Coordinates of C-alpha atoms in Angstrom, one line a residue:
X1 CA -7.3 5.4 -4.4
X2 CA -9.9 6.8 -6.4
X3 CA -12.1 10.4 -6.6
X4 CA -15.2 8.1 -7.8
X5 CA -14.9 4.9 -5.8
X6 CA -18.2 6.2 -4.1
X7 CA -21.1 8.0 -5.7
X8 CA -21.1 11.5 -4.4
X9 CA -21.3 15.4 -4.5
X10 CA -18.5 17.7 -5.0
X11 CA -19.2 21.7 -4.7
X12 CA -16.2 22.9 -6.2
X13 CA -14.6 26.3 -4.0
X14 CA -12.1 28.9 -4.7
X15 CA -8.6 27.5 -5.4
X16 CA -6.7 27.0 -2.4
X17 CA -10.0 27.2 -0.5
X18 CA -10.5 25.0 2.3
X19 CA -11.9 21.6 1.6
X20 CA -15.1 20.0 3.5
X21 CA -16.3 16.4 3.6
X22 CA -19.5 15.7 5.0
X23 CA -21.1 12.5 6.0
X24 CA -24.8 11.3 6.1
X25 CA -26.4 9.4 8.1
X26 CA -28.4 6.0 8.3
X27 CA -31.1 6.2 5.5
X28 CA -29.4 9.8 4.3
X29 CA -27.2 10.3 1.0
X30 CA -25.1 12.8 -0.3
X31 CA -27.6 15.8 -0.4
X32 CA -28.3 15.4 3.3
X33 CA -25.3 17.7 4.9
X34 CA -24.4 19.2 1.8
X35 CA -25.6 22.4 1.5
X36 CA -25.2 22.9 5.1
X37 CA -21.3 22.3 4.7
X38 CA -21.0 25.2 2.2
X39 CA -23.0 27.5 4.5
X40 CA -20.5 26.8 7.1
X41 CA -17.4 27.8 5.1
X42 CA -18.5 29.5 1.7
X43 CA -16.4 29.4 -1.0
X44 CA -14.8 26.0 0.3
X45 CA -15.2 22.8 -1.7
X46 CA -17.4 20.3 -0.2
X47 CA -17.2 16.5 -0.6
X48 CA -20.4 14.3 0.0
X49 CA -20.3 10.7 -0.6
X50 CA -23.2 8.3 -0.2
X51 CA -22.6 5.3 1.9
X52 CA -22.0 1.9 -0.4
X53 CA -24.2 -0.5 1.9
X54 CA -27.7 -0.8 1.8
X55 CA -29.6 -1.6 5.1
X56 CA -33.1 -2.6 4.0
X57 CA -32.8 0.1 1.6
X58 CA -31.1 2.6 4.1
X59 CA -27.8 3.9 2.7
X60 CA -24.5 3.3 5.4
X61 CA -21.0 3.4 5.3
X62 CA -20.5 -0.1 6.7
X63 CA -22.5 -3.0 8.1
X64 CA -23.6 -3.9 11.0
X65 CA -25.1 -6.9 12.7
X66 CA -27.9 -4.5 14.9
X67 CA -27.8 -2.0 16.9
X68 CA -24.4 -0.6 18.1
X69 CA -22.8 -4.2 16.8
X70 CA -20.3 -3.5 14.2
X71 CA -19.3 -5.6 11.4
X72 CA -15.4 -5.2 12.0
X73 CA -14.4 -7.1 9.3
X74 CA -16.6 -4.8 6.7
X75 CA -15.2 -1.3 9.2
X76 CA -11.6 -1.8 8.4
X77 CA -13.0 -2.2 4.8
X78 CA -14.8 1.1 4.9
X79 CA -12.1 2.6 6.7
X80 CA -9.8 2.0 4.2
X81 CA -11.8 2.5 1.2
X82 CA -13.4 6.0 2.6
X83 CA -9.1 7.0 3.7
X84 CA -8.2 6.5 -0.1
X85 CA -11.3 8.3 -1.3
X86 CA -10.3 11.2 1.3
X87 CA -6.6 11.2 -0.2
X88 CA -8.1 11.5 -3.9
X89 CA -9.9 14.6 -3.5
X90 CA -7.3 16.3 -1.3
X91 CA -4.8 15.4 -4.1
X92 CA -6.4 16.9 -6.7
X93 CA -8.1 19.8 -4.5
X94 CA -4.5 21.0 -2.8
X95 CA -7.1 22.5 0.1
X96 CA -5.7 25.0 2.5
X97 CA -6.9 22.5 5.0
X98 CA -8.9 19.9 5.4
X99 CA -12.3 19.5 7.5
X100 CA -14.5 17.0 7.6
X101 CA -18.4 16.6 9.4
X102 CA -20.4 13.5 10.1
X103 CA -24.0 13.1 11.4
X104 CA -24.4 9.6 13.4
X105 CA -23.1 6.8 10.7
X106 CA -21.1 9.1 8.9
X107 CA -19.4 10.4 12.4
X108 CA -18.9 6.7 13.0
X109 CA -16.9 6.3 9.6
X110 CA -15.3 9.8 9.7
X111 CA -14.3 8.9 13.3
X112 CA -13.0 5.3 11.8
X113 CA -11.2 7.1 9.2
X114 CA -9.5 9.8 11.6
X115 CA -8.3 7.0 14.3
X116 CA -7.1 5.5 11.0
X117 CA -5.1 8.1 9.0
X118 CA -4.6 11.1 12.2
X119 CA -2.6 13.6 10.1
X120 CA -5.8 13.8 7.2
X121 CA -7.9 15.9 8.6
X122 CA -6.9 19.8 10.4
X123 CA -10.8 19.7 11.8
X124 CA -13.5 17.4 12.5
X125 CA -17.1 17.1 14.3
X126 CA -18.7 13.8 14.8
X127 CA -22.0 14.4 15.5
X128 CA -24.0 11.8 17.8
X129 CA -21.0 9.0 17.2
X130 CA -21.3 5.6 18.7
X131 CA -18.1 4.0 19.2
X132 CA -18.5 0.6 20.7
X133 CA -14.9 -0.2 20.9
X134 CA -11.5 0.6 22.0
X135 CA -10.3 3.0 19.1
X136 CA -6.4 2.1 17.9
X137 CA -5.3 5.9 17.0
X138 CA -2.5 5.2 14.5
X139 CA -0.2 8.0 15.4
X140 CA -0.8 11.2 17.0
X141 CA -3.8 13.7 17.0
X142 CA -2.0 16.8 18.4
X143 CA -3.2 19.5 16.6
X144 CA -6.0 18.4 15.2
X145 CA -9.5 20.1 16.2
X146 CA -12.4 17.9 17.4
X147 CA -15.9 18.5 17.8
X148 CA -18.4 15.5 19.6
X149 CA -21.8 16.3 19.7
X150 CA -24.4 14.6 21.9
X151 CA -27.9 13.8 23.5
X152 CA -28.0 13.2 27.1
X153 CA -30.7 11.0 26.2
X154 CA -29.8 9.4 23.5
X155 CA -31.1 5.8 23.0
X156 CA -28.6 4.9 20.2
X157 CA -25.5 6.5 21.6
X158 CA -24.9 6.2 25.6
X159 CA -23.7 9.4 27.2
X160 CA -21.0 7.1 29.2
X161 CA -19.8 6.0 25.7
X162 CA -19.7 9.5 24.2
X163 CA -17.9 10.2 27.5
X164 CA -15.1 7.5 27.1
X165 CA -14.5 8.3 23.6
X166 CA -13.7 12.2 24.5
X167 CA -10.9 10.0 26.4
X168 CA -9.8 8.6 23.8
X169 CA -9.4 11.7 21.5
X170 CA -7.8 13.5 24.6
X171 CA -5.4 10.9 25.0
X172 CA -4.4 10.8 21.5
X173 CA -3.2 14.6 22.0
X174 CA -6.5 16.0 20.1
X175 CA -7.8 19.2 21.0
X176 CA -11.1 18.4 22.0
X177 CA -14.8 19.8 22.6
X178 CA -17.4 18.6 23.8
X179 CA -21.1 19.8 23.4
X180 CA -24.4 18.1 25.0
X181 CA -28.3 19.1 24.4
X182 CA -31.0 17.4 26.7
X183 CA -32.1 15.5 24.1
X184 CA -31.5 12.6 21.8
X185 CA -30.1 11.4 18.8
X186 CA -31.8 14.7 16.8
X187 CA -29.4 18.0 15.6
X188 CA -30.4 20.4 17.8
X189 CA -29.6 24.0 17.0
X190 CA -26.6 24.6 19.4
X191 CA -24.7 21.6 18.1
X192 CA -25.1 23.5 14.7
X193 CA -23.7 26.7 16.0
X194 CA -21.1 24.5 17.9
X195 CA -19.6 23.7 14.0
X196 CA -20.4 26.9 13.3
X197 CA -17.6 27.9 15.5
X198 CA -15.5 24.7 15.1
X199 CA -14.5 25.4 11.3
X200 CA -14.5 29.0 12.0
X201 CA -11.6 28.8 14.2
X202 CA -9.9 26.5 12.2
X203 CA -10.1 28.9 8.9
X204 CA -9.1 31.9 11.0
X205 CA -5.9 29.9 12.6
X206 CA -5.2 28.6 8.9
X207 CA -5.4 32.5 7.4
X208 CA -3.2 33.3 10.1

């Protein structure tokens, strides 16, 4: 359980402020969501790691075989590598609470990571996630915010399996919410503002 067992960027916050991990990616690092992080709660400390697994030169947090077909064997690696990175930095942050983002590969590791270790995170959005299988949720996620953002027409990630993982989270007791655009696997402004308002309920609740 290491702070440095993946190259990364830490934006160090205000003590006791809340602390952000954002995740990249396919082909991203950990510049891609950073700044955007510390827009959405300023004065937090944000967390970016780049993924450890090159795809034809394309950064990722685990491997896969092609599209939408997982290396399992290499997830549960990930999984548990990225959960004792997670620990590390909330050990030596001591956040008010703990949110985390992910944009495609990095919501699919961050997603991994939360069905994993439930009680890590107070708030999450997975942004465009594809989850090809049926998620094990080791405990509960009652009380635990979650975003999932998606294209209707998304070519890498199915609306019907965006659809059954909102079951999943539901049925694991998270509070979950779900926002769509009419297009594909791109960030579209409203899933930004959908974030936006994630993290900015889950600050207020926490000050309250």
């Amino acid at each position: 359980m290491s702070k440095d067992s993946y190259i990364h960027k830490l934006l160090p916050g205000e003590p006791g402020s809340p602390l952000i991990f954002a995740f990249h990616g396919t082909g991203g690092d950990e510049n891609q969501f950073l700044g955007f992080a510390r827009e959405l709660v300023p004065g937090a400390t944000v967390v970016s790691p780049r993924g450890d697994v090159s795809e034809m030169g394309a950064a990722r947090f685990f491997r896969r075989t092609g599209e939408g077909v997982y290396d399992m064997d290499d997830l549960i690696r990930a999984t548990s590598k990225m959960a004792g990175f997670v620990k590390a930095h909330i050990a030596a942050a001591k956040p008010s609470q703990v949110l985390a983002l992910g944009y495609s590969n990095g919501a699919n590791i961050l997603a991994s990571v939360l069905f994993a270790e439930p009680a890590l995170f107070d708030a999450v959005a997975l942004m465009h996630p594809l989850i090809p299988f049926a998620p094990e949720v080791k405990g509960s996620l009652a009380g635990r915010q979650v975003l999932v953002t998606a294209g209707r027409r998304d070519p890498i990630c199915p609306p019907e399996l965006t659809t059954r993982l909102d079951a999943y989270l539901r049925q694991a007791g998270a509070d979950v919410s779900l926002e769509w655009h009419d297009g594909g696997h791109e960030v579209r402004p409203n899933e930004i503002e959908a974030v936006k308002s994630l993290f900015a309920s889950a600050t207020k609740g926490a000050a309250a």
